[in-house]
Amino acid sequence: AADAVAVSPVFRTLTGRAAIEASFDHLFRVVPDYRVDAEESFLIHEGDRAALASSGDQRSYCPLMPR
């Protein structure tokens, strides 16, 4: 939606579809191998609010992460 709001510890608070799309475009350019596994993610929604929780291997873009 044009008035969507995304609150994320990674992206900060983004308002509007264009800002949210731009943040993901940037993420995929910086981390081209970024993946979200649908089997390891879950979506919670209530009314007009939703939350997505996922995990993944972040070592490709955070070299200080333990291996």
PDB file of N, CA and C in Angstrom:
ATOM      1  N   ALA A   1       0.832  -1.183   0.000  1.00  0.00           N
ATOM      2  CA  ALA A   1       0.000   0.000   0.000  1.00  0.00           C
ATOM      3  C   ALA A   1       0.877   1.248   0.000  1.00  0.00           C
ATOM      4  N   ALA A   2       0.383   2.280  -0.554  1.00  0.00           N
ATOM      5  CA  ALA A   2       1.148   3.531  -0.636  1.00  0.00           C
ATOM      6  C   ALA A   2       1.468   4.092   0.746  1.00  0.00           C
ATOM      7  N   ASP A   3       0.623   3.798   1.745  1.00  0.00           N
ATOM      8  CA  ASP A   3       0.853   4.326   3.083  1.00  0.00           C
ATOM      9  C   ASP A   3       1.413   3.275   4.053  1.00  0.00           C
ATOM     10  N   ALA A   4       1.973   2.198   3.533  1.00  0.00           N
ATOM     11  CA  ALA A   4       2.536   1.137   4.368  1.00  0.00           C
ATOM     12  C   ALA A   4       3.696   1.668   5.203  1.00  0.00           C
ATOM     13  N   VAL A   5       3.890   1.055   6.368  1.00  0.00           N
ATOM     14  CA  VAL A   5       5.011   1.399   7.240  1.00  0.00           C
ATOM     15  C   VAL A   5       5.734   0.108   7.588  1.00  0.00           C
ATOM     16  N   ALA A   6       7.045   0.084   7.401  1.00  0.00           N
ATOM     17  CA  ALA A   6       7.873  -1.059   7.768  1.00  0.00           C
ATOM     18  C   ALA A   6       8.813  -0.614   8.877  1.00  0.00           C
ATOM     19  N   VAL A   7       8.789  -1.344   9.982  1.00  0.00           N
ATOM     20  CA  VAL A   7       9.673  -1.063  11.106  1.00  0.00           C
ATOM     21  C   VAL A   7      10.625  -2.243  11.216  1.00  0.00           C
ATOM     22  N   SER A   8      11.907  -1.974  11.094  1.00  0.00           N
ATOM     23  CA  SER A   8      12.895  -3.047  11.055  1.00  0.00           C
ATOM     24  C   SER A   8      14.187  -2.605  11.716  1.00  0.00           C
ATOM     25  N   PRO A   9      14.829  -3.499  12.471  1.00  0.00           N
ATOM     26  CA  PRO A   9      16.133  -3.139  13.032  1.00  0.00           C
ATOM     27  C   PRO A   9      17.201  -3.002  11.944  1.00  0.00           C
ATOM     28  N   VAL A  10      16.946  -3.565  10.788  1.00  0.00           N
ATOM     29  CA  VAL A  10      17.896  -3.487   9.674  1.00  0.00           C
ATOM     30  C   VAL A  10      17.647  -2.239   8.839  1.00  0.00           C
ATOM     31  N   PHE A  11      16.399  -1.997   8.462  1.00  0.00           N
ATOM     32  CA  PHE A  11      16.060  -0.913   7.531  1.00  0.00           C
ATOM     33  C   PHE A  11      15.668   0.389   8.216  1.00  0.00           C
ATOM     34  N   ARG A  12      15.438   0.403   9.510  1.00  0.00           N
ATOM     35  CA  ARG A  12      14.873   1.504  10.286  1.00  0.00           C
ATOM     36  C   ARG A  12      13.365   1.582   9.989  1.00  0.00           C
ATOM     37  N   THR A  13      12.727   2.684  10.293  1.00  0.00           N
ATOM     38  CA  THR A  13      11.307   2.819   9.981  1.00  0.00           C
ATOM     39  C   THR A  13      11.169   3.454   8.605  1.00  0.00           C
ATOM     40  N   LEU A  14      10.453   2.773   7.740  1.00  0.00           N
ATOM     41  CA  LEU A  14      10.235   3.236   6.371  1.00  0.00           C
ATOM     42  C   LEU A  14       8.751   3.480   6.165  1.00  0.00           C
ATOM     43  N   THR A  15       8.417   4.558   5.496  1.00  0.00           N
ATOM     44  CA  THR A  15       7.022   4.886   5.240  1.00  0.00           C
ATOM     45  C   THR A  15       6.795   4.980   3.743  1.00  0.00           C
ATOM     46  N   GLY A  16       5.809   4.232   3.268  1.00  0.00           N
ATOM     47  CA  GLY A  16       5.439   4.254   1.858  1.00  0.00           C
ATOM     48  C   GLY A  16       6.048   3.109   1.076  1.00  0.00           C
ATOM     49  N   ARG A  17       5.283   2.646   0.122  1.00  0.00           N
ATOM     50  CA  ARG A  17       5.703   1.521  -0.710  1.00  0.00           C
ATOM     51  C   ARG A  17       7.035   1.788  -1.411  1.00  0.00           C
ATOM     52  N   ALA A  18       7.227   2.989  -1.939  1.00  0.00           N
ATOM     53  CA  ALA A  18       8.455   3.308  -2.674  1.00  0.00           C
ATOM     54  C   ALA A  18       9.681   3.204  -1.771  1.00  0.00           C
ATOM     55  N   ALA A  19       9.583   3.689  -0.530  1.00  0.00           N
ATOM     56  CA  ALA A  19      10.716   3.621   0.397  1.00  0.00           C
ATOM     57  C   ALA A  19      11.028   2.185   0.789  1.00  0.00           C
ATOM     58  N   ILE A  20       9.998   1.386   1.009  1.00  0.00           N
ATOM     59  CA  ILE A  20      10.193  -0.022   1.366  1.00  0.00           C
ATOM     60  C   ILE A  20      10.817  -0.769   0.195  1.00  0.00           C
ATOM     61  N   GLU A  21      10.305  -0.553  -0.993  1.00  0.00           N
ATOM     62  CA  GLU A  21      10.862  -1.197  -2.188  1.00  0.00           C
ATOM     63  C   GLU A  21      12.320  -0.797  -2.405  1.00  0.00           C
ATOM     64  N   ALA A  22      12.638   0.483  -2.237  1.00  0.00           N
ATOM     65  CA  ALA A  22      14.013   0.956  -2.426  1.00  0.00           C
ATOM     66  C   ALA A  22      14.961   0.300  -1.426  1.00  0.00           C
ATOM     67  N   SER A  23      14.513   0.093  -0.190  1.00  0.00           N
ATOM     68  CA  SER A  23      15.385  -0.531   0.808  1.00  0.00           C
ATOM     69  C   SER A  23      15.686  -1.980   0.443  1.00  0.00           C
ATOM     70  N   PHE A  24      14.691  -2.709  -0.065  1.00  0.00           N
ATOM     71  CA  PHE A  24      14.947  -4.083  -0.496  1.00  0.00           C
ATOM     72  C   PHE A  24      15.805  -4.130  -1.751  1.00  0.00           C
ATOM     73  N   ASP A  25      15.591  -3.211  -2.684  1.00  0.00           N
ATOM     74  CA  ASP A  25      16.456  -3.135  -3.868  1.00  0.00           C
ATOM     75  C   ASP A  25      17.906  -2.949  -3.447  1.00  0.00           C
ATOM     76  N   HIS A  26      18.134  -2.057  -2.487  1.00  0.00           N
ATOM     77  CA  HIS A  26      19.492  -1.816  -1.994  1.00  0.00           C
ATOM     78  C   HIS A  26      20.051  -3.074  -1.327  1.00  0.00           C
ATOM     79  N   LEU A  27      19.255  -3.725  -0.494  1.00  0.00           N
ATOM     80  CA  LEU A  27      19.702  -4.949   0.179  1.00  0.00           C
ATOM     81  C   LEU A  27      20.137  -6.004  -0.839  1.00  0.00           C
ATOM     82  N   PHE A  28      19.343  -6.225  -1.876  1.00  0.00           N
ATOM     83  CA  PHE A  28      19.671  -7.257  -2.861  1.00  0.00           C
ATOM     84  C   PHE A  28      20.869  -6.879  -3.723  1.00  0.00           C
ATOM     85  N   ARG A  29      21.147  -5.584  -3.889  1.00  0.00           N
ATOM     86  CA  ARG A  29      22.370  -5.173  -4.601  1.00  0.00           C
ATOM     87  C   ARG A  29      23.597  -5.394  -3.729  1.00  0.00           C
ATOM     88  N   VAL A  30      23.482  -5.063  -2.439  1.00  0.00           N
ATOM     89  CA  VAL A  30      24.607  -5.197  -1.519  1.00  0.00           C
ATOM     90  C   VAL A  30      24.870  -6.660  -1.167  1.00  0.00           C
ATOM     91  N   VAL A  31      23.824  -7.438  -1.020  1.00  0.00           N
ATOM     92  CA  VAL A  31      23.929  -8.849  -0.633  1.00  0.00           C
ATOM     93  C   VAL A  31      23.174  -9.690  -1.664  1.00  0.00           C
ATOM     94  N   PRO A  32      23.787  -9.925  -2.832  1.00  0.00           N
ATOM     95  CA  PRO A  32      23.062 -10.612  -3.899  1.00  0.00           C
ATOM     96  C   PRO A  32      22.666 -12.054  -3.569  1.00  0.00           C
ATOM     97  N   ASP A  33      23.320 -12.675  -2.596  1.00  0.00           N
ATOM     98  CA  ASP A  33      22.952 -14.047  -2.246  1.00  0.00           C
ATOM     99  C   ASP A  33      21.992 -14.121  -1.059  1.00  0.00           C
ATOM    100  N   TYR A  34      21.406 -12.998  -0.656  1.00  0.00           N
ATOM    101  CA  TYR A  34      20.450 -12.963   0.447  1.00  0.00           C
ATOM    102  C   TYR A  34      19.235 -13.811   0.091  1.00  0.00           C
ATOM    103  N   ARG A  35      18.811 -14.637   1.020  1.00  0.00           N
ATOM    104  CA  ARG A  35      17.644 -15.496   0.809  1.00  0.00           C
ATOM    105  C   ARG A  35      16.820 -15.547   2.085  1.00  0.00           C
ATOM    106  N   VAL A  36      15.524 -15.647   1.931  1.00  0.00           N
ATOM    107  CA  VAL A  36      14.620 -15.926   3.041  1.00  0.00           C
ATOM    108  C   VAL A  36      13.998 -17.273   2.744  1.00  0.00           C
ATOM    109  N   ASP A  37      14.160 -18.199   3.652  1.00  0.00           N
ATOM    110  CA  ASP A  37      13.624 -19.551   3.490  1.00  0.00           C
ATOM    111  C   ASP A  37      12.201 -19.580   4.034  1.00  0.00           C
ATOM    112  N   ALA A  38      11.250 -19.828   3.172  1.00  0.00           N
ATOM    113  CA  ALA A  38       9.841 -19.841   3.589  1.00  0.00           C
ATOM    114  C   ALA A  38       9.584 -20.898   4.663  1.00  0.00           C
ATOM    115  N   GLU A  39      10.337 -21.972   4.655  1.00  0.00           N
ATOM    116  CA  GLU A  39      10.167 -23.028   5.661  1.00  0.00           C
ATOM    117  C   GLU A  39      10.637 -22.568   7.041  1.00  0.00           C
ATOM    118  N   GLU A  40      11.533 -21.599   7.089  1.00  0.00           N
ATOM    119  CA  GLU A  40      12.104 -21.115   8.347  1.00  0.00           C
ATOM    120  C   GLU A  40      11.521 -19.770   8.784  1.00  0.00           C
ATOM    121  N   SER A  41      10.548 -19.262   8.066  1.00  0.00           N
ATOM    122  CA  SER A  41       9.952 -17.956   8.358  1.00  0.00           C
ATOM    123  C   SER A  41       8.514 -18.132   8.820  1.00  0.00           C
ATOM    124  N   PHE A  42       8.016 -17.129   9.507  1.00  0.00           N
ATOM    125  CA  PHE A  42       6.589 -17.156   9.823  1.00  0.00           C
ATOM    126  C   PHE A  42       6.023 -15.745   9.802  1.00  0.00           C
ATOM    127  N   LEU A  43       4.748 -15.664   9.509  1.00  0.00           N
ATOM    128  CA  LEU A  43       4.038 -14.393   9.390  1.00  0.00           C
ATOM    129  C   LEU A  43       2.934 -14.361  10.440  1.00  0.00           C
ATOM    130  N   ILE A  44       2.880 -13.266  11.169  1.00  0.00           N
ATOM    131  CA  ILE A  44       1.824 -13.051  12.151  1.00  0.00           C
ATOM    132  C   ILE A  44       1.029 -11.843  11.674  1.00  0.00           C
ATOM    133  N   HIS A  45      -0.281 -11.948  11.640  1.00  0.00           N
ATOM    134  CA  HIS A  45      -1.074 -10.793  11.234  1.00  0.00           C
ATOM    135  C   HIS A  45      -2.318 -10.672  12.086  1.00  0.00           C
ATOM    136  N   GLU A  46      -2.709  -9.432  12.298  1.00  0.00           N
ATOM    137  CA  GLU A  46      -3.915  -9.132  13.045  1.00  0.00           C
ATOM    138  C   GLU A  46      -4.446  -7.809  12.521  1.00  0.00           C
ATOM    139  N   GLY A  47      -5.627  -7.818  11.981  1.00  0.00           N
ATOM    140  CA  GLY A  47      -6.197  -6.600  11.410  1.00  0.00           C
ATOM    141  C   GLY A  47      -5.336  -6.099  10.259  1.00  0.00           C
ATOM    142  N   ASP A  48      -4.928  -4.841  10.341  1.00  0.00           N
ATOM    143  CA  ASP A  48      -4.125  -4.271   9.261  1.00  0.00           C
ATOM    144  C   ASP A  48      -2.629  -4.262   9.596  1.00  0.00           C
ATOM    145  N   ARG A  49      -2.218  -5.077  10.564  1.00  0.00           N
ATOM    146  CA  ARG A  49      -0.806  -5.143  10.956  1.00  0.00           C
ATOM    147  C   ARG A  49      -0.274  -6.552  10.707  1.00  0.00           C
ATOM    148  N   ALA A  50       0.993  -6.635  10.336  1.00  0.00           N
ATOM    149  CA  ALA A  50       1.621  -7.929  10.099  1.00  0.00           C
ATOM    150  C   ALA A  50       3.076  -7.868  10.525  1.00  0.00           C
ATOM    151  N   ALA A  51       3.613  -9.026  10.902  1.00  0.00           N
ATOM    152  CA  ALA A  51       5.029  -9.133  11.260  1.00  0.00           C
ATOM    153  C   ALA A  51       5.596 -10.372  10.603  1.00  0.00           C
ATOM    154  N   LEU A  52       6.768 -10.249  10.013  1.00  0.00           N
ATOM    155  CA  LEU A  52       7.461 -11.367   9.396  1.00  0.00           C
ATOM    156  C   LEU A  52       8.714 -11.632  10.203  1.00  0.00           C
ATOM    157  N   ALA A  53       8.900 -12.855  10.604  1.00  0.00           N
ATOM    158  CA  ALA A  53      10.118 -13.243  11.315  1.00  0.00           C
ATOM    159  C   ALA A  53      10.833 -14.287  10.474  1.00  0.00           C
ATOM    160  N   SER A  54      12.116 -14.075  10.272  1.00  0.00           N
ATOM    161  CA  SER A  54      12.897 -15.022   9.483  1.00  0.00           C
ATOM    162  C   SER A  54      14.334 -15.007   9.972  1.00  0.00           C
ATOM    163  N   SER A  55      15.079 -15.982   9.536  1.00  0.00           N
ATOM    164  CA  SER A  55      16.498 -16.040   9.871  1.00  0.00           C
ATOM    165  C   SER A  55      17.251 -16.509   8.647  1.00  0.00           C
ATOM    166  N   GLY A  56      18.547 -16.369   8.692  1.00  0.00           N
ATOM    167  CA  GLY A  56      19.358 -16.815   7.560  1.00  0.00           C
ATOM    168  C   GLY A  56      20.829 -16.700   7.886  1.00  0.00           C
ATOM    169  N   ASP A  57      21.647 -17.078   6.948  1.00  0.00           N
ATOM    170  CA  ASP A  57      23.093 -17.007   7.106  1.00  0.00           C
ATOM    171  C   ASP A  57      23.543 -15.603   6.739  1.00  0.00           C
ATOM    172  N   GLN A  58      23.990 -14.853   7.715  1.00  0.00           N
ATOM    173  CA  GLN A  58      24.362 -13.464   7.493  1.00  0.00           C
ATOM    174  C   GLN A  58      25.866 -13.288   7.332  1.00  0.00           C
ATOM    175  N   ARG A  59      26.617 -14.360   7.332  1.00  0.00           N
ATOM    176  CA  ARG A  59      28.069 -14.248   7.263  1.00  0.00           C
ATOM    177  C   ARG A  59      28.544 -13.677   5.944  1.00  0.00           C
ATOM    178  N   SER A  60      27.763 -13.834   4.884  1.00  0.00           N
ATOM    179  CA  SER A  60      28.198 -13.313   3.583  1.00  0.00           C
ATOM    180  C   SER A  60      28.301 -11.799   3.576  1.00  0.00           C
ATOM    181  N   TYR A  61      27.510 -11.114   4.401  1.00  0.00           N
ATOM    182  CA  TYR A  61      27.586  -9.654   4.427  1.00  0.00           C
ATOM    183  C   TYR A  61      27.991  -9.111   5.798  1.00  0.00           C
ATOM    184  N   CYS A  62      28.309  -9.985   6.733  1.00  0.00           N
ATOM    185  CA  CYS A  62      28.793  -9.563   8.049  1.00  0.00           C
ATOM    186  C   CYS A  62      29.966 -10.467   8.415  1.00  0.00           C
ATOM    187  N   PRO A  63      31.163 -10.144   7.951  1.00  0.00           N
ATOM    188  CA  PRO A  63      32.299 -11.041   8.130  1.00  0.00           C
ATOM    189  C   PRO A  63      32.701 -11.264   9.582  1.00  0.00           C
ATOM    190  N   LEU A  64      32.204 -10.469  10.528  1.00  0.00           N
ATOM    191  CA  LEU A  64      32.551 -10.660  11.914  1.00  0.00           C
ATOM    192  C   LEU A  64      31.687 -11.705  12.612  1.00  0.00           C
ATOM    193  N   MET A  65      30.645 -12.180  11.931  1.00  0.00           N
ATOM    194  CA  MET A  65      29.796 -13.217  12.509  1.00  0.00           C
ATOM    195  C   MET A  65      30.604 -14.488  12.680  1.00  0.00           C
ATOM    196  N   PRO A  66      30.425 -15.205  13.809  1.00  0.00           N
ATOM    197  CA  PRO A  66      31.164 -16.470  13.985  1.00  0.00           C
ATOM    198  C   PRO A  66      30.758 -17.494  12.957  1.00  0.00           C
ATOM    199  N   ARG A  67      31.685 -18.301  12.563  1.00  0.00           N
ATOM    200  CA  ARG A  67      31.405 -19.359  11.574  1.00  0.00           C
ATOM    201  C   ARG A  67      31.245 -20.693  12.232  1.00  0.00           C
TER     202      ARG A  67
END
